[in-house]
Amino acid sequence: MKEITCKLLVIGAGPGGYVCAIRAGQLGVDTVIVEMAKPGGTCLNIGCIPSKAIIHAADDFAKTVAMAAGKNAMGIKADNPAIDLAKTMAWKDGITVRLTLGVAGLLKKAGVKIVVGRAKFRDGKTVAVETETGEQVIRAENVVIATGSAPVELPMLPFGEKVVSSTGALSLTEVPARLAVVGAGYIGLELGLAFAKLGSKVTIVEALDRILPLYDTQLTQPVARRLAALGVEVLLGTKVKGLSSNGEALLAETGSGEEKRIAADKILVTVGRKPVTEGWGREELELDMDGRFLRIDEQCRTSMRGIYAVGDVTGEPMLAHRAMAQGEMVAEIVSGKRRSWDKRAIPAVCFTDPEIVSVGMSPDEARAAGREIKIGQFPFSANGRAMTLSAEEGFVRVVARADNHLVLGIQGVGAGISELSAAFSLAIEMGARLEDIAGTIHAHPTQSEAFAESALKALGHALHI
Ligand code: FAD
Ligand code: NAD
């Protein structure tokens, strides 16, 4: 096969890689992207999008079940609800197909050449791709490593028929009667809640003494209450041991040494993800590492000239929007623009029930950084829109410097609060002060009014509480 030469080669077409390639193509950079699976990477095919589709379907189903049980204050009735999970999965697959075809189309429109196959470095400027029709050698002035991450497997619970990763859980065609979930982080709680709503008896086993360790307990309390209301058993401070000898149950040990036998039809292991740092010829290069991740600087440059890295392979937080922002920046740098990482905050959203959003510093983080702070918190129970949505659980909390009122962090928990993350991020990115948020007219009736009220509260004169 004839060698390809290009200015920019991107390895991996997940959110980091495909955004980098699209932007580079838009800027007229001669760009090639290599992907061994499907465009869109983890996020579009087996991550963000499919999980949110299943979470939404589970929500709708749970609401219908509640109506059928007469638990609907609005007087809506339903009869004998049922779910055909195979059909739900087909609907979800339809969304991922549309999106991945869309990504391929956008790459094409930007003039990017797509090569399908596994890429492997031969040296810092040369990559060989195993394609279906043979080896394709690509020589590039610049290479971006965007190989993403993969689920962590526990040695005593190898993935298989019964023990599944998020990928397996997102392709089940029947609702497991009993589901054990190992790990109460992002995926364990998002999918654990969804399967509980779909009808599974869910037990969650978490090694630490709290759920969602990334967020403070005030934010996670409403989620803990919802788990309890759905009958989900949460075993905190508990370590998994493996499968029982007949393979029917998950064995675990609590902090006090009590043996637990959790009968399960499926076991979902969600104990984190690991960067994909093998399988693409790292051994041919001399790349510095930062723990298990590739080390990068504020321009996403690795320790080798002309080699960049973006996305999950470069560190926490392993989030799609961080990967995309890095990819866009690197494309501009390669095209000759002066850019470096200048983001004030990366929003984190957990699509639990209710949803949690955190942007910037939490009160504890601000105090630990030596800041004197003001905190304003406004509950959705005092927000008219939340009442009309039957979504009164939760609050918005703003953290600001006590001296000049510069907003350091904004957090919240509540149904649908993920959509407020944009306002929260914008406020921090624009360097807003409490007065800016309080002085902005927020449309009525919307949940966003809780944001303005939280700023007013911090200023000492909330209006609706
Ligand atoms: P990836 O998306 O992992 O893409 C890497 C790509 O590189 C893959 O397509 C892979 O096939 C390809 N590749 C690897 N090696 C090679 C090679 N040698 N040759 C060719 N191709 C190669 N994040 C959020 O922000 N919000 C969410 O709601 C969210 N939900 C998630 C839900 C689940 C169940 C999971 C698993 C993850 C979720 N994430 C979410 C995380 C998000 O998916 C990742 O942060 C994001 O996909 C990282 O993008 P990336 O480009 O770094 O890597
Ligand atoms: P996670 O890091 O969010 O949570 C893992 C949990 O497993 C932690 O609570 C940890 O204490 C626990 N744990 C670790 N080892 C254990 C063991 N042996 N037994 C019991 N518990 C154990 O990891 P995840 O849920 O697998 O998600 C991986 C990553 O994917 C996330 O960190 C995030 O970057 C990304 N993600 C993001 C979103 C989102 O943005 N909404 C959704 C899903 C995934």
mmCIF file of N, CA and C in Angstrom, residues 274-333:
data_model
loop_
_atom_site.group_PDB
_atom_site.id
_atom_site.type_symbol
_atom_site.label_atom_id
_atom_site.label_comp_id
_atom_site.label_asym_id
_atom_site.label_seq_id
_atom_site.Cartn_x
_atom_site.Cartn_y
_atom_site.Cartn_z
ATOM 1 N N LYS A 274 -9.055 2.613 33.029
ATOM 2 C CA LYS A 274 -7.598 2.793 32.942
ATOM 3 C C LYS A 274 -7.237 3.323 31.551
ATOM 4 N N PRO A 275 -6.231 4.202 31.512
ATOM 5 C CA PRO A 275 -5.841 4.750 30.207
ATOM 6 C C PRO A 275 -5.289 3.658 29.292
ATOM 7 N N VAL A 276 -5.578 3.783 27.996
ATOM 8 C CA VAL A 276 -5.038 2.805 27.031
ATOM 9 C C VAL A 276 -3.635 3.279 26.634
ATOM 10 N N THR A 277 -2.651 2.738 27.349
ATOM 11 C CA THR A 277 -1.255 3.139 27.091
ATOM 12 C C THR A 277 -0.459 2.005 26.458
ATOM 13 N N GLU A 278 -1.144 0.909 26.156
ATOM 14 C CA GLU A 278 -0.474 -0.233 25.523
ATOM 15 C C GLU A 278 -1.174 -0.521 24.198
ATOM 16 N N GLY A 279 -0.478 -1.274 23.343
ATOM 17 C CA GLY A 279 -1.125 -1.743 22.101
ATOM 18 C C GLY A 279 -0.939 -0.796 20.926
ATOM 19 N N TRP A 280 -0.229 0.324 21.147
ATOM 20 C CA TRP A 280 -0.008 1.242 20.021
ATOM 21 C C TRP A 280 1.475 1.612 19.861
ATOM 22 N N GLY A 281 2.343 0.754 20.451
ATOM 23 C CA GLY A 281 3.780 0.914 20.211
ATOM 24 C C GLY A 281 4.459 1.948 21.073
ATOM 25 N N ARG A 282 3.952 2.133 22.298
ATOM 26 C CA ARG A 282 4.603 3.094 23.204
ATOM 27 C C ARG A 282 6.064 2.712 23.431
ATOM 28 N N GLU A 283 6.320 1.374 23.350
ATOM 29 C CA GLU A 283 7.684 0.887 23.592
ATOM 30 C C GLU A 283 8.684 1.398 22.545
ATOM 31 N N GLU A 284 8.156 1.846 21.403
ATOM 32 C CA GLU A 284 9.052 2.381 20.351
ATOM 33 C C GLU A 284 9.405 3.849 20.609
ATOM 34 N N LEU A 285 8.751 4.441 21.603
ATOM 35 C CA LEU A 285 8.927 5.872 21.865
ATOM 36 C C LEU A 285 9.542 6.080 23.248
ATOM 37 N N GLU A 286 9.826 7.332 23.563
ATOM 38 C CA GLU A 286 10.294 7.628 24.915
ATOM 39 C C GLU A 286 9.391 8.684 25.509
ATOM 40 N N LEU A 287 8.255 8.237 25.978
ATOM 41 C CA LEU A 287 7.265 9.167 26.508
ATOM 42 C C LEU A 287 7.301 9.130 28.026
ATOM 43 N N ASP A 288 7.398 10.302 28.647
ATOM 44 C CA ASP A 288 7.351 10.350 30.110
ATOM 45 C C ASP A 288 5.935 10.034 30.566
ATOM 46 N N MET A 289 5.836 9.374 31.708
ATOM 47 C CA MET A 289 4.519 9.044 32.252
ATOM 48 C C MET A 289 4.242 9.917 33.475
ATOM 49 N N ASP A 290 2.939 10.070 33.756
ATOM 50 C CA ASP A 290 2.491 10.749 34.965
ATOM 51 C C ASP A 290 1.637 9.710 35.680
ATOM 52 N N GLY A 291 2.270 8.874 36.495
ATOM 53 C CA GLY A 291 1.561 7.715 37.047
ATOM 54 C C GLY A 291 1.202 6.769 35.916
ATOM 55 N N ARG A 292 -0.098 6.419 35.828
ATOM 56 C CA ARG A 292 -0.493 5.489 34.763
ATOM 57 C C ARG A 292 -0.847 6.222 33.466
ATOM 58 N N PHE A 293 -0.817 7.568 33.494
ATOM 59 C CA PHE A 293 -1.210 8.362 32.324
ATOM 60 C C PHE A 293 0.016 8.868 31.556
ATOM 61 N N LEU A 294 -0.199 9.331 30.304
ATOM 62 C CA LEU A 294 0.870 9.985 29.564
ATOM 63 C C LEU A 294 1.041 11.385 30.133
ATOM 64 N N ARG A 295 2.292 11.779 30.325
ATOM 65 C CA ARG A 295 2.513 13.123 30.864
ATOM 66 C C ARG A 295 2.365 14.154 29.739
ATOM 67 N N ILE A 296 1.610 15.220 30.016
ATOM 68 C CA ILE A 296 1.467 16.305 29.039
ATOM 69 C C ILE A 296 1.694 17.647 29.724
ATOM 70 N N ASP A 297 1.995 18.663 28.901
ATOM 71 C CA ASP A 297 2.119 20.012 29.474
ATOM 72 C C ASP A 297 0.852 20.809 29.158
ATOM 73 N N GLU A 298 0.895 22.127 29.340
ATOM 74 C CA GLU A 298 -0.329 22.934 29.189
ATOM 75 C C GLU A 298 -0.725 23.114 27.726
ATOM 76 N N GLN A 299 0.075 22.542 26.819
ATOM 77 C CA GLN A 299 -0.331 22.542 25.405
ATOM 78 C C GLN A 299 -0.593 21.122 24.916
ATOM 79 N N CYS A 300 -0.714 20.197 25.856
ATOM 80 C CA CYS A 300 -0.932 18.769 25.560
ATOM 81 C C CYS A 300 0.249 18.158 24.813
ATOM 82 N N ARG A 301 1.447 18.751 24.960
ATOM 83 C CA ARG A 301 2.648 18.166 24.356
ATOM 84 C C ARG A 301 3.170 17.079 25.277
ATOM 85 N N THR A 302 3.557 15.955 24.698
ATOM 86 C CA THR A 302 4.205 14.915 25.494
ATOM 87 C C THR A 302 5.686 15.271 25.591
ATOM 88 N N SER A 303 6.462 14.347 26.151
ATOM 89 C CA SER A 303 7.896 14.636 26.289
ATOM 90 C C SER A 303 8.636 14.491 24.954
ATOM 91 N N MET A 304 7.944 14.030 23.887
ATOM 92 C CA MET A 304 8.610 13.934 22.574
ATOM 93 C C MET A 304 8.092 15.015 21.631
ATOM 94 N N ARG A 305 8.998 15.683 20.978
ATOM 95 C CA ARG A 305 8.653 16.767 20.050
ATOM 96 C C ARG A 305 7.702 16.261 18.965
ATOM 97 N N GLY A 306 6.664 17.008 18.713
ATOM 98 C CA GLY A 306 5.729 16.641 17.628
ATOM 99 C C GLY A 306 4.706 15.597 18.035
ATOM 100 N N ILE A 307 4.791 15.095 19.271
ATOM 101 C CA ILE A 307 3.783 14.120 19.719
ATOM 102 C C ILE A 307 2.958 14.731 20.848
ATOM 103 N N TYR A 308 1.660 14.794 20.612
ATOM 104 C CA TYR A 308 0.710 15.342 21.582
ATOM 105 C C TYR A 308 -0.161 14.206 22.119
ATOM 106 N N ALA A 309 -0.839 14.455 23.217
ATOM 107 C CA ALA A 309 -1.813 13.474 23.724
ATOM 108 C C ALA A 309 -2.996 14.225 24.303
ATOM 109 N N VAL A 310 -4.188 13.687 24.077
ATOM 110 C CA VAL A 310 -5.413 14.312 24.596
ATOM 111 C C VAL A 310 -6.353 13.243 25.156
ATOM 112 N N GLY A 311 -7.252 13.664 26.024
ATOM 113 C CA GLY A 311 -8.329 12.792 26.493
ATOM 114 C C GLY A 311 -7.939 11.892 27.653
ATOM 115 N N ASP A 312 -8.683 10.808 27.787
ATOM 116 C CA ASP A 312 -8.558 9.927 28.954
ATOM 117 C C ASP A 312 -7.141 9.386 29.147
ATOM 118 N N VAL A 313 -6.386 9.261 28.061
ATOM 119 C CA VAL A 313 -5.032 8.705 28.169
ATOM 120 C C VAL A 313 -4.102 9.674 28.911
ATOM 121 N N THR A 314 -4.563 10.922 29.100
ATOM 122 C CA THR A 314 -3.695 11.931 29.714
ATOM 123 C C THR A 314 -4.046 12.251 31.170
ATOM 124 N N GLY A 315 -5.106 11.658 31.706
ATOM 125 C CA GLY A 315 -5.360 11.893 33.136
ATOM 126 C C GLY A 315 -6.784 12.250 33.476
ATOM 127 N N GLU A 316 -6.967 12.521 34.772
ATOM 128 C CA GLU A 316 -8.286 12.877 35.303
ATOM 129 C C GLU A 316 -8.546 14.369 35.082
ATOM 130 N N PRO A 317 -9.811 14.778 35.024
ATOM 131 C CA PRO A 317 -10.979 13.920 35.002
ATOM 132 C C PRO A 317 -11.178 13.287 33.619
ATOM 133 N N MET A 318 -11.500 12.008 33.628
ATOM 134 C CA MET A 318 -11.696 11.309 32.356
ATOM 135 C C MET A 318 -13.105 11.610 31.860
ATOM 136 N N LEU A 319 -13.259 12.750 31.248
ATOM 137 C CA LEU A 319 -14.573 13.209 30.800
ATOM 138 C C LEU A 319 -14.502 13.628 29.336
ATOM 139 N N ALA A 320 -15.592 13.403 28.624
ATOM 140 C CA ALA A 320 -15.621 13.664 27.192
ATOM 141 C C ALA A 320 -15.363 15.131 26.870
ATOM 142 N N HIS A 321 -15.967 16.054 27.678
ATOM 143 C CA HIS A 321 -15.812 17.474 27.344
ATOM 144 C C HIS A 321 -14.400 17.966 27.591
ATOM 145 N N ARG A 322 -13.676 17.334 28.527
ATOM 146 C CA ARG A 322 -12.257 17.705 28.697
ATOM 147 C C ARG A 322 -11.477 17.253 27.461
ATOM 148 N N ALA A 323 -11.740 16.009 27.027
ATOM 149 C CA ALA A 323 -11.054 15.461 25.852
ATOM 150 C C ALA A 323 -11.303 16.354 24.634
ATOM 151 N N MET A 324 -12.554 16.774 24.449
ATOM 152 C CA MET A 324 -12.887 17.604 23.280
ATOM 153 C C MET A 324 -12.157 18.945 23.341
ATOM 154 N N ALA A 325 -12.148 19.561 24.536
ATOM 155 C CA ALA A 325 -11.498 20.878 24.671
ATOM 156 C C ALA A 325 -10.000 20.751 24.389
ATOM 157 N N GLN A 326 -9.402 19.655 24.862
ATOM 158 C CA GLN A 326 -7.970 19.448 24.583
ATOM 159 C C GLN A 326 -7.749 19.244 23.082
ATOM 160 N N GLY A 327 -8.611 18.438 22.465
ATOM 161 C CA GLY A 327 -8.467 18.132 21.032
ATOM 162 C C GLY A 327 -8.547 19.397 20.191
ATOM 163 N N GLU A 328 -9.522 20.245 20.518
ATOM 164 C CA GLU A 328 -9.697 21.490 19.759
ATOM 165 C C GLU A 328 -8.457 22.369 19.899
ATOM 166 N N MET A 329 -7.927 22.423 21.144
ATOM 167 C CA MET A 329 -6.756 23.270 21.381
ATOM 168 C C MET A 329 -5.544 22.764 20.593
ATOM 169 N N VAL A 330 -5.328 21.455 20.609
ATOM 170 C CA VAL A 330 -4.149 20.906 19.919
ATOM 171 C C VAL A 330 -4.243 21.161 18.417
ATOM 172 N N ALA A 331 -5.426 21.030 17.843
ATOM 173 C CA ALA A 331 -5.581 21.289 16.402
ATOM 174 C C ALA A 331 -5.141 22.720 16.092
ATOM 175 N N GLU A 332 -5.551 23.649 16.936
ATOM 176 C CA GLU A 332 -5.195 25.055 16.690
ATOM 177 C C GLU A 332 -3.693 25.270 16.846
ATOM 178 N N ILE A 333 -3.093 24.593 17.821
ATOM 179 C CA ILE A 333 -1.642 24.735 18.014
ATOM 180 C C ILE A 333 -0.899 24.205 16.780
#
